[in-house]
JSON list of C-alpha atoms in Angstrom, two decimals:
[
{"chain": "A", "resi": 22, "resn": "UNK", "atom": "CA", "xyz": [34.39, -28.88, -31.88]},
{"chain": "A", "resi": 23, "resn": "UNK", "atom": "CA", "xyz": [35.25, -26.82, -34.54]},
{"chain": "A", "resi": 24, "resn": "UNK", "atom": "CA", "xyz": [38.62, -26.87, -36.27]},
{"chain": "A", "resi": 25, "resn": "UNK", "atom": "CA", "xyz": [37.95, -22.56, -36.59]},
{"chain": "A", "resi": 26, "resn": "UNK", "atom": "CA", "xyz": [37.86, -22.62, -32.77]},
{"chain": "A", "resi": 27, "resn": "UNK", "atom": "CA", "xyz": [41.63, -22.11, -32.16]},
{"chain": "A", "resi": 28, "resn": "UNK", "atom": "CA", "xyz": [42.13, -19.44, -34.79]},
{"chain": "A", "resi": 29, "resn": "UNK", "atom": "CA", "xyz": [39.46, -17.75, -34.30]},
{"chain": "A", "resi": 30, "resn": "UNK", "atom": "CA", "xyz": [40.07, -17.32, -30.19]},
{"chain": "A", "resi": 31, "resn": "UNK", "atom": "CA", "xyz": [43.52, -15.86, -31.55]},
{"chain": "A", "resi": 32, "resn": "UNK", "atom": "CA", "xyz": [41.89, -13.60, -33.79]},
{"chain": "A", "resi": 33, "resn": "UNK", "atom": "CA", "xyz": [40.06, -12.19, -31.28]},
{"chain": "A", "resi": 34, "resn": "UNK", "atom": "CA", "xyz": [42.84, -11.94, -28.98]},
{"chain": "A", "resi": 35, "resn": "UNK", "atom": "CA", "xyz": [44.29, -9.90, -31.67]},
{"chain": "A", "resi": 36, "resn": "UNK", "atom": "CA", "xyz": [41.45, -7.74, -32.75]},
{"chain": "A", "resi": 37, "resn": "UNK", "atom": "CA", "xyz": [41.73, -6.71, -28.85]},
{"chain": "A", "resi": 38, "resn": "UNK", "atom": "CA", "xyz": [45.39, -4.90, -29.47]},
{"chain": "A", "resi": 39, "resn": "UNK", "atom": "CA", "xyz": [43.32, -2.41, -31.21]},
{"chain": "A", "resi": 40, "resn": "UNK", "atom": "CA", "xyz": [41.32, -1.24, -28.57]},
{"chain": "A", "resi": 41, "resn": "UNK", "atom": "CA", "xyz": [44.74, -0.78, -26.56]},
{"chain": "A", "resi": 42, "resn": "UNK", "atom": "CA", "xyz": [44.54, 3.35, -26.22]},
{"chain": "A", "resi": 43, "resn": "UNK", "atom": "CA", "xyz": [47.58, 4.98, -23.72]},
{"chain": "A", "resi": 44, "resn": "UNK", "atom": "CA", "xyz": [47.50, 8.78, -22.84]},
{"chain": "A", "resi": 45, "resn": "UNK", "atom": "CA", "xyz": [49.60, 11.12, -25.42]},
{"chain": "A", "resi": 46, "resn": "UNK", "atom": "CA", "xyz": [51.11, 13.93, -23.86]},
{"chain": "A", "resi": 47, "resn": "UNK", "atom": "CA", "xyz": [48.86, 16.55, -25.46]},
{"chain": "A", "resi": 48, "resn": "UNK", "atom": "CA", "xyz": [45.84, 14.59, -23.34]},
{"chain": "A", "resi": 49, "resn": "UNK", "atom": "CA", "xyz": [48.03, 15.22, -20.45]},
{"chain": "A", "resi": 50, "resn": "UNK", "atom": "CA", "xyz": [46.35, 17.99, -18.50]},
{"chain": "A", "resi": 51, "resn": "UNK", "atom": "CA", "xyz": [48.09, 21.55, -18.21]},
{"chain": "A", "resi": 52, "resn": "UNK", "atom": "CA", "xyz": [47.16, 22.28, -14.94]},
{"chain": "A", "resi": 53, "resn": "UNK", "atom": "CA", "xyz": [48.68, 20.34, -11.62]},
{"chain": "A", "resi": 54, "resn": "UNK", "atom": "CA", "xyz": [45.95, 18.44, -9.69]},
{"chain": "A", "resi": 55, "resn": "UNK", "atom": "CA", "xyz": [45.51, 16.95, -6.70]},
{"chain": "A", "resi": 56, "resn": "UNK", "atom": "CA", "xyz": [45.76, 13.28, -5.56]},
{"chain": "A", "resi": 57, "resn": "UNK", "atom": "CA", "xyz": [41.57, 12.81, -6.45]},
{"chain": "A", "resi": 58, "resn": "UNK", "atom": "CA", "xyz": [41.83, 14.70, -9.56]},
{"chain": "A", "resi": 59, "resn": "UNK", "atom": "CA", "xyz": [45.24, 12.70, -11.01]},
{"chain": "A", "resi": 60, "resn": "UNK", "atom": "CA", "xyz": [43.59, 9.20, -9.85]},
{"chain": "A", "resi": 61, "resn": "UNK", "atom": "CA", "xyz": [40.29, 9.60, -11.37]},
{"chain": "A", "resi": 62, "resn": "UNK", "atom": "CA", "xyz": [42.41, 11.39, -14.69]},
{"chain": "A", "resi": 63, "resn": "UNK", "atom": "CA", "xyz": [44.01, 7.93, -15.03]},
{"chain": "A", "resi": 64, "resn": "UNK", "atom": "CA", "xyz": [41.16, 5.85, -14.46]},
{"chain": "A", "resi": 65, "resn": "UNK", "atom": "CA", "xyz": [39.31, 6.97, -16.91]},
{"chain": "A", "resi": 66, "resn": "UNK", "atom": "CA", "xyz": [42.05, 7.28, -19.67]},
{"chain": "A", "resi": 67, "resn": "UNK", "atom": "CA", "xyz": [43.90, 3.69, -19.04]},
{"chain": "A", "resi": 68, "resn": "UNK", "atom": "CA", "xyz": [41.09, 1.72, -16.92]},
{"chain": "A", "resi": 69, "resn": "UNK", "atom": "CA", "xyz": [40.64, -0.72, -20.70]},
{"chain": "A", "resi": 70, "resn": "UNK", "atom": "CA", "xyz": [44.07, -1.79, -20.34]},
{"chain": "A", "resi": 71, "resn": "UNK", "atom": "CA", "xyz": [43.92, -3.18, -17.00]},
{"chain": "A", "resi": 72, "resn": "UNK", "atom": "CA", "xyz": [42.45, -6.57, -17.02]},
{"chain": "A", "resi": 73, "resn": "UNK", "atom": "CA", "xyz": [39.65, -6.86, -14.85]},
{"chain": "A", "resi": 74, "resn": "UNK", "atom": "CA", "xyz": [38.24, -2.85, -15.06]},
{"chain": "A", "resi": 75, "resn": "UNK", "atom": "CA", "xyz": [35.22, -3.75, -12.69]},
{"chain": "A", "resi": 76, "resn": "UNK", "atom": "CA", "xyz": [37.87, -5.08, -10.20]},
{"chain": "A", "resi": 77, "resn": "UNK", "atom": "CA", "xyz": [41.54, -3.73, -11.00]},
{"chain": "A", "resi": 78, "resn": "UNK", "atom": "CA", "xyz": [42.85, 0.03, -11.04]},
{"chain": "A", "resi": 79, "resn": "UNK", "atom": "CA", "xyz": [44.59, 1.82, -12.43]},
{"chain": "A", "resi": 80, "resn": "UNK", "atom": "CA", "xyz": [46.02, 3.75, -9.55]},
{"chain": "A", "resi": 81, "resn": "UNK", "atom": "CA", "xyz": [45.31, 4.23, -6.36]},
{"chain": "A", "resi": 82, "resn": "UNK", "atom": "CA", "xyz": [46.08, 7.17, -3.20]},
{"chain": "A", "resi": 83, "resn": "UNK", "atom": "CA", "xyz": [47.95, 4.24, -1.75]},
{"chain": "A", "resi": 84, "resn": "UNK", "atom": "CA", "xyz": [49.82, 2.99, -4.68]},
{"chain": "A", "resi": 85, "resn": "UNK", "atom": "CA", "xyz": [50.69, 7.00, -5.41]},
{"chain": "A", "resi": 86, "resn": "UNK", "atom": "CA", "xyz": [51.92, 7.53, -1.48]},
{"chain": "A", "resi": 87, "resn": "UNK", "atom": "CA", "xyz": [54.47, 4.45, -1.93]},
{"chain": "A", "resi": 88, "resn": "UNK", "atom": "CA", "xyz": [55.69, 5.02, -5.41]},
{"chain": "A", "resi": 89, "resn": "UNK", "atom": "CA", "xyz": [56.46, 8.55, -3.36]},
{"chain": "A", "resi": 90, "resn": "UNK", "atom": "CA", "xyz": [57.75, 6.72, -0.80]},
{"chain": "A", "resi": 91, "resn": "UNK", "atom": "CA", "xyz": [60.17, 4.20, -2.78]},
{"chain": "A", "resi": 92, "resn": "UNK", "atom": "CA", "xyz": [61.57, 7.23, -4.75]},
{"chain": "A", "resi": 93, "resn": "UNK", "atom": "CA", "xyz": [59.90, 6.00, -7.80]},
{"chain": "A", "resi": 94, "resn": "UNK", "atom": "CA", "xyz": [58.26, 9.76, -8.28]},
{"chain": "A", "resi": 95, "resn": "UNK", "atom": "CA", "xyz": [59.08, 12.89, -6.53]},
{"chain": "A", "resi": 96, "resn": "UNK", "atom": "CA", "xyz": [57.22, 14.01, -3.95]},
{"chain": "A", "resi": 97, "resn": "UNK", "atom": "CA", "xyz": [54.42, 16.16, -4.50]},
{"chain": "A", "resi": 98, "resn": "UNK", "atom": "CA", "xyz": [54.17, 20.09, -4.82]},
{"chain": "A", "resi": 99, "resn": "UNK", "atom": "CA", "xyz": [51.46, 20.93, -1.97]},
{"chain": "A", "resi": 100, "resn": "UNK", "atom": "CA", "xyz": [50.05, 17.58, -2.53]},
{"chain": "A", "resi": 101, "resn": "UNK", "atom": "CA", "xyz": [49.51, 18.47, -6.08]},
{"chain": "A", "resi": 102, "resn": "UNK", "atom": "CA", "xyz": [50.84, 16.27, -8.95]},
{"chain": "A", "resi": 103, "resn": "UNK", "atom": "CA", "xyz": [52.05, 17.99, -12.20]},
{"chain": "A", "resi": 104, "resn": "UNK", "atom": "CA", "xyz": [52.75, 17.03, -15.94]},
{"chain": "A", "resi": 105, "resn": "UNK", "atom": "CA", "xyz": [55.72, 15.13, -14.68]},
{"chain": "A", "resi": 106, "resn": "UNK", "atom": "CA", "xyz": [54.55, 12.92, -12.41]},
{"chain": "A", "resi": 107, "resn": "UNK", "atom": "CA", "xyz": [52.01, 12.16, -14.87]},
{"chain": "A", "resi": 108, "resn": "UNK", "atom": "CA", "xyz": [54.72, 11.26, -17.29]},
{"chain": "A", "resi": 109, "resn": "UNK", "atom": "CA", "xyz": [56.25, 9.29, -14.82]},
{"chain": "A", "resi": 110, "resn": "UNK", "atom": "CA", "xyz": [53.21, 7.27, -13.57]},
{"chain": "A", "resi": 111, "resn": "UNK", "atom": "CA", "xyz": [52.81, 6.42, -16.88]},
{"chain": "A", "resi": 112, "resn": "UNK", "atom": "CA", "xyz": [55.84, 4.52, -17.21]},
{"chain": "A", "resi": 113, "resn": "UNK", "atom": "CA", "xyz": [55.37, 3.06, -13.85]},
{"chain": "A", "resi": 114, "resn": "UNK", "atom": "CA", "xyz": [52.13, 1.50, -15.15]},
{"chain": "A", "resi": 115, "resn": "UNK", "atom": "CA", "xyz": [53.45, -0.05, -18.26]},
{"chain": "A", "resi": 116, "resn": "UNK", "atom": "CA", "xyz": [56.63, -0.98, -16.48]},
{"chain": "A", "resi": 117, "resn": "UNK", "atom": "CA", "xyz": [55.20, -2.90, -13.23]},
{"chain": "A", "resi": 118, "resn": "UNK", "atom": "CA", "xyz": [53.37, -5.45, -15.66]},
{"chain": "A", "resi": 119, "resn": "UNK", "atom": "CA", "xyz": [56.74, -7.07, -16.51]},
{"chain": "A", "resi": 120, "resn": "UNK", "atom": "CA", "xyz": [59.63, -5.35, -14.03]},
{"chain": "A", "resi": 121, "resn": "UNK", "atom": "CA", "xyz": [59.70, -5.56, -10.11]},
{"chain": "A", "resi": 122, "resn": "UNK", "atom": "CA", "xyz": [59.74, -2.70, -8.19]},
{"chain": "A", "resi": 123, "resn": "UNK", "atom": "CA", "xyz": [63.28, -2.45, -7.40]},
{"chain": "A", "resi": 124, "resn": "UNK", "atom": "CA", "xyz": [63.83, -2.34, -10.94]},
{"chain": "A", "resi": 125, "resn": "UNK", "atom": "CA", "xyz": [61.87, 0.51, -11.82]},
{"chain": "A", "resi": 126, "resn": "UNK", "atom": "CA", "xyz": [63.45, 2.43, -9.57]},
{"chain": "A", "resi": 127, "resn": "UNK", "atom": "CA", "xyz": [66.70, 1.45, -10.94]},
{"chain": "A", "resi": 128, "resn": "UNK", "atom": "CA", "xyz": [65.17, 2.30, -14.29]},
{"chain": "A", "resi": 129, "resn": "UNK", "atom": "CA", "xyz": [63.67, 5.88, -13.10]},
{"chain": "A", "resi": 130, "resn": "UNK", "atom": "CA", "xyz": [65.28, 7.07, -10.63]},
{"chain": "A", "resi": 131, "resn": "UNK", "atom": "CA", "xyz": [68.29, 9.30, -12.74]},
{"chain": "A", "resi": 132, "resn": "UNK", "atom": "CA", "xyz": [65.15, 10.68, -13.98]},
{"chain": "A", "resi": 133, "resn": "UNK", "atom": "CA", "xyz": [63.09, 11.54, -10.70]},
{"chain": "A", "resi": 134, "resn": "UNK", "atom": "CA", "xyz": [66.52, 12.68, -9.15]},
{"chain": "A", "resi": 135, "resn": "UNK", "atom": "CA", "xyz": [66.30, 15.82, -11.05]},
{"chain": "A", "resi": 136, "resn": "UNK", "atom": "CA", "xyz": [63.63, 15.72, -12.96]},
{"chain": "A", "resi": 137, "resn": "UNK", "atom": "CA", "xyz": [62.74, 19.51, -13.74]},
{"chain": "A", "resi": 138, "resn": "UNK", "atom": "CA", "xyz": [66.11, 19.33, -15.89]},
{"chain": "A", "resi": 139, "resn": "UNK", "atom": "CA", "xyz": [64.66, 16.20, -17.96]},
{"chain": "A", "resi": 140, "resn": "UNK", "atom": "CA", "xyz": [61.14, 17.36, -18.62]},
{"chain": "A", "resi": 141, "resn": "UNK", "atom": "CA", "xyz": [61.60, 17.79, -22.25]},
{"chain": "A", "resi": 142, "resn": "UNK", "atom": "CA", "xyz": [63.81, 14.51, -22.38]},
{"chain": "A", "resi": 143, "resn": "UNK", "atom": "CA", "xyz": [61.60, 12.82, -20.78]},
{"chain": "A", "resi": 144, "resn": "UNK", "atom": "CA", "xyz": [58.37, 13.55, -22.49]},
{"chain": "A", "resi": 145, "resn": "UNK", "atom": "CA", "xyz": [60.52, 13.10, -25.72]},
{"chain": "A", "resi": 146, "resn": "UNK", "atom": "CA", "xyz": [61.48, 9.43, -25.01]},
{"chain": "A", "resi": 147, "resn": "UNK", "atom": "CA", "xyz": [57.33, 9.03, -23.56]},
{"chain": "A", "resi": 148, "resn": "UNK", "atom": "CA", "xyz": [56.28, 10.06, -27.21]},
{"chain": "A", "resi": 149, "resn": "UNK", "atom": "CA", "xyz": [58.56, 7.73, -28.75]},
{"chain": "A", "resi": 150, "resn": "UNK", "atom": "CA", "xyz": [57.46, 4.78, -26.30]},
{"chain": "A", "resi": 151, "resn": "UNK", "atom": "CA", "xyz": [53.99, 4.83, -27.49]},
{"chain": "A", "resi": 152, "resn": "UNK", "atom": "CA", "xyz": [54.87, 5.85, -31.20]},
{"chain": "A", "resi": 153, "resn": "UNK", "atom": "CA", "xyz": [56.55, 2.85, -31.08]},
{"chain": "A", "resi": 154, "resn": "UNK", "atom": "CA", "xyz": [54.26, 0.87, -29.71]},
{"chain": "A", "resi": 155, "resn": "UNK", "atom": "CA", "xyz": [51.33, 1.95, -32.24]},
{"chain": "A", "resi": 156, "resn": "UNK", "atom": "CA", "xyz": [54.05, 0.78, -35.20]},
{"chain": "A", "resi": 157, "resn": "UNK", "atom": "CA", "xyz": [54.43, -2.36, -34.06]},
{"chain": "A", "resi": 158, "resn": "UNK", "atom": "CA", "xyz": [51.22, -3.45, -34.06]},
{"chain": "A", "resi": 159, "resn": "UNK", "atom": "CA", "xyz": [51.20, -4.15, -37.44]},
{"chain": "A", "resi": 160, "resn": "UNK", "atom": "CA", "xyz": [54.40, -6.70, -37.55]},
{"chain": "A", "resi": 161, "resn": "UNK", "atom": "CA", "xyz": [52.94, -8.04, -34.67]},
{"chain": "A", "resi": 162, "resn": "UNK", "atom": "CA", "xyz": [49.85, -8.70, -36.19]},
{"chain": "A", "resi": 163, "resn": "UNK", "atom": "CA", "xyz": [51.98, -10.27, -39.03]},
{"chain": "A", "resi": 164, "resn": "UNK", "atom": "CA", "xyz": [53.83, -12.51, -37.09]},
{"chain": "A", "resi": 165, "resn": "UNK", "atom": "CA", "xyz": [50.87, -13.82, -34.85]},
{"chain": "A", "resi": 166, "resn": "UNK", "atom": "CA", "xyz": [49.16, -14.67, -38.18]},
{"chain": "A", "resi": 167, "resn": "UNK", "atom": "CA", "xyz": [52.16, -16.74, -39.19]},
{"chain": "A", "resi": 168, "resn": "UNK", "atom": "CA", "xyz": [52.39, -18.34, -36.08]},
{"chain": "A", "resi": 169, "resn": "UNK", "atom": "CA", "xyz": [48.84, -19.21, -35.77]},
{"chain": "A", "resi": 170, "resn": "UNK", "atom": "CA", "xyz": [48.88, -20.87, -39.43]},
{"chain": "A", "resi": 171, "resn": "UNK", "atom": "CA", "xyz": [51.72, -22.80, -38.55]},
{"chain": "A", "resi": 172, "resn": "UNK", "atom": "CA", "xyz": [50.62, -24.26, -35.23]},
{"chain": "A", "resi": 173, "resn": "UNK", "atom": "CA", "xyz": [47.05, -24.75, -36.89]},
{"chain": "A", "resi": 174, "resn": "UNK", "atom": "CA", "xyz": [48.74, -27.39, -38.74]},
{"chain": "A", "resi": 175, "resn": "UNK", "atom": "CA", "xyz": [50.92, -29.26, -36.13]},
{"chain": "A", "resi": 176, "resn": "UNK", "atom": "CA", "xyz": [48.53, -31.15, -34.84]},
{"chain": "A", "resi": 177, "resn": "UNK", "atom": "CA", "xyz": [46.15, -32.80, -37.17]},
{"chain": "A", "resi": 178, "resn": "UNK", "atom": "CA", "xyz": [47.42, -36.39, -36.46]},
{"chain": "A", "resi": 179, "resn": "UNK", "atom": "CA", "xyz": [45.94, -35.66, -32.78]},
{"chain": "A", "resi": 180, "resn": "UNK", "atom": "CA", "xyz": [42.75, -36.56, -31.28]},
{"chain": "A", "resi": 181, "resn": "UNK", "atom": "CA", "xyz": [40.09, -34.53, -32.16]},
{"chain": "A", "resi": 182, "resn": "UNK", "atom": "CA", "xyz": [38.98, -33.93, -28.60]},
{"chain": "A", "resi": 183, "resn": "UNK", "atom": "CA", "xyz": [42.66, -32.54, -27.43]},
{"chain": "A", "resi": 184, "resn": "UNK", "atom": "CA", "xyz": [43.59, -30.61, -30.11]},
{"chain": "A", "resi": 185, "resn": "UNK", "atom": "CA", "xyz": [41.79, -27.10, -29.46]},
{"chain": "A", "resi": 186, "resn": "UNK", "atom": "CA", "xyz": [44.05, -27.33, -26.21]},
{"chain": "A", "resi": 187, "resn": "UNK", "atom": "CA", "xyz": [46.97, -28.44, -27.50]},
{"chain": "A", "resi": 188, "resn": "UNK", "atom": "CA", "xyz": [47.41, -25.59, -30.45]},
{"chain": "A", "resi": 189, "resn": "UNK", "atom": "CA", "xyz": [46.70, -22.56, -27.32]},
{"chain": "A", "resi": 190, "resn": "UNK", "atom": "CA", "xyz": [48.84, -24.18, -25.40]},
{"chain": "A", "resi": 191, "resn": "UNK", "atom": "CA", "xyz": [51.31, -24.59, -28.40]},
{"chain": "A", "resi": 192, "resn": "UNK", "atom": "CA", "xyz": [50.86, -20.63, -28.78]},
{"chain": "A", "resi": 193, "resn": "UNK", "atom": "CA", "xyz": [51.28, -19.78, -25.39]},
{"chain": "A", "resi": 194, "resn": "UNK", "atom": "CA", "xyz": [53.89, -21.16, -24.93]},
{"chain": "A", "resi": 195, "resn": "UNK", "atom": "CA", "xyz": [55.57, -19.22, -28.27]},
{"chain": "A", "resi": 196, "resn": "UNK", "atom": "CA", "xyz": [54.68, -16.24, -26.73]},
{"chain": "A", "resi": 197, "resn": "UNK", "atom": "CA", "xyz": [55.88, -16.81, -23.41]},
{"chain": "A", "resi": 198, "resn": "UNK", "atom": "CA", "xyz": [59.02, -17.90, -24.28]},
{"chain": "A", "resi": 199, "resn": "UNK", "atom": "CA", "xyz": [59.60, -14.51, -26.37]},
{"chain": "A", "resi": 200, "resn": "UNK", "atom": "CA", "xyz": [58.61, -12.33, -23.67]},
{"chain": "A", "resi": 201, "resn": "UNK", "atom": "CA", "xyz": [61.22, -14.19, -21.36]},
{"chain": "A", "resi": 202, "resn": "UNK", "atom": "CA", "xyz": [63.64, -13.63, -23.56]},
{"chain": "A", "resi": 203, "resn": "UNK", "atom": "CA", "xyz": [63.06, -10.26, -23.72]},
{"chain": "A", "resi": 204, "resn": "UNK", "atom": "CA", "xyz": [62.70, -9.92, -20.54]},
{"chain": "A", "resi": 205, "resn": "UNK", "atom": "CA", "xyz": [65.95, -11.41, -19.59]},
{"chain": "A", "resi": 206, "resn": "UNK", "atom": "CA", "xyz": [67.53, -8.49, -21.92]},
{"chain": "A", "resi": 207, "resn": "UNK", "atom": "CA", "xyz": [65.65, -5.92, -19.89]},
{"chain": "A", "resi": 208, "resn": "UNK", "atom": "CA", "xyz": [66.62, -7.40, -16.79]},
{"chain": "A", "resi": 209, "resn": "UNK", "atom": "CA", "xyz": [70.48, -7.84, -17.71]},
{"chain": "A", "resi": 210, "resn": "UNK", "atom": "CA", "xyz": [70.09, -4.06, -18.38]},
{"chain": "A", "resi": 211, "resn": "UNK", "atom": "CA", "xyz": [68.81, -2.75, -15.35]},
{"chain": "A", "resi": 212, "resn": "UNK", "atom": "CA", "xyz": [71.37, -5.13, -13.68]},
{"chain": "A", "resi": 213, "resn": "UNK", "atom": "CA", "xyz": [74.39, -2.65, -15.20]},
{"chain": "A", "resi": 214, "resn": "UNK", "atom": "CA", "xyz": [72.83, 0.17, -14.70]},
{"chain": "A", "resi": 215, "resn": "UNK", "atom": "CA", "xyz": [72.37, 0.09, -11.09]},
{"chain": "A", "resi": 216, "resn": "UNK", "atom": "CA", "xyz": [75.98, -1.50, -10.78]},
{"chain": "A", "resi": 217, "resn": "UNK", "atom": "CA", "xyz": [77.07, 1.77, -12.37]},
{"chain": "A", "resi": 218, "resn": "UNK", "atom": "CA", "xyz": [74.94, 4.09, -9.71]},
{"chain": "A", "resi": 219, "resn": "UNK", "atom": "CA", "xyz": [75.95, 1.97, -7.04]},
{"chain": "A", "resi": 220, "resn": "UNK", "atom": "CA", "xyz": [79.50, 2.98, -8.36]},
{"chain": "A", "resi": 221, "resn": "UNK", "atom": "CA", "xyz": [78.89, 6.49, -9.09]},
{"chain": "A", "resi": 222, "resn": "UNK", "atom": "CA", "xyz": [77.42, 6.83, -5.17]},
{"chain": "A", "resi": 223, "resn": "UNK", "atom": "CA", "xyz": [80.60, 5.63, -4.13]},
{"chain": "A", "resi": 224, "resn": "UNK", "atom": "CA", "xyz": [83.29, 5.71, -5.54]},
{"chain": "A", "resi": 225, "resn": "UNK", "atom": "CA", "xyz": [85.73, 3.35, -3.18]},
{"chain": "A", "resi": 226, "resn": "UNK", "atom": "CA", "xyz": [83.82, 0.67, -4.22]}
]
């Protein structure tokens, strides 16, 4: 097996953040559609970030409906969707990949409450996300390099035959353990902020 194997895999890995693409506002479309219009709009924009394309979606009628139901969007205009429930699917599909549900309603709903008085706020802080996002990639890029080079070397005194697994695993588990930890930070978060709406809905308690 080739001692390459393991850092090449990761390069790959890597070389795949490029082809990440998200929808920038100006894509999003001016008119309001309907449910089969929106659906297919984000299927075809966001269907390379999903895992399995052939197999997973993007969105769904029946993902749409309970997001509507759940208050995680407002309702529909006669059952047409506009700019801002775009905006707000959006953030719905990044979010659900690492918050539950009840979260993201936590997270959105001050937003979906009144929304039509946040548009501008909203699309502001939906630029920023994925401005963000496109910056990092570089320092991420940097410290997965670093990373890989280090781990690389941990375990030459190993057998030959377990070390390919050993230095993913090794990675993995670097990764992992960041994204909990972020995580936890999100979650701690959401945590006060739907102590303080739970406080600001009543007031006695």
């Amino acid at each position: 097996m080739s001692e390459a194997l393991f850092s090449e895999t990761v390069e790959r890995a890597i070389d795949n953040l490029k082809s990440i693409n998200t929808i920038s506002p100006d894509e999003l479309p001016a008119m309001d559609l309907y449910m089969d219009q929106l659906t297919t709009f984000m299927d075809r924009k966001l269907s390379g970030l999903v895992r399995t394309p052939s197999r997973d979606k993007v969105l769904t009628k029946t993902m749409i409906n309970n997001y509507a139901k759940n208050h995680l969007i407002h309702p529909p205009v006669k059952k047409k969707y506009s700019r801002e429930h775009m905006l707000e699917l959006l953030f719905i599909f990044y979010f659900k990949s690492f918050l539950t549900i009840s979260d993201i309603q936590t997270l959105l709903s001050p937003l979906s409450d009144d929304l039509s008085d946040n548009r501008d706020m909203v699309e502001k802080m939906y630029t920023q996300m994925i401005a963000t996002g496109k910056g990092a990639r570089g320092k991420l890029k940097k410290d997965l390099d670093e990373k890989v080079e280090k781990i690389d070397r941990a375990f030459d005194d190993m057998p030959e035959d377990k070390r390919e697994y050993l230095k993913k695993f090794a990675f993995i588990c670097q990764l992992g353990y960041d994204i909990y930890l972020k995580k936890s930070i999100i979650e701690h978060m959401i945590d006060d902020m739907a102590e303080q709406q739970f406080l600001n809905e009543d007031p006695d308690a």
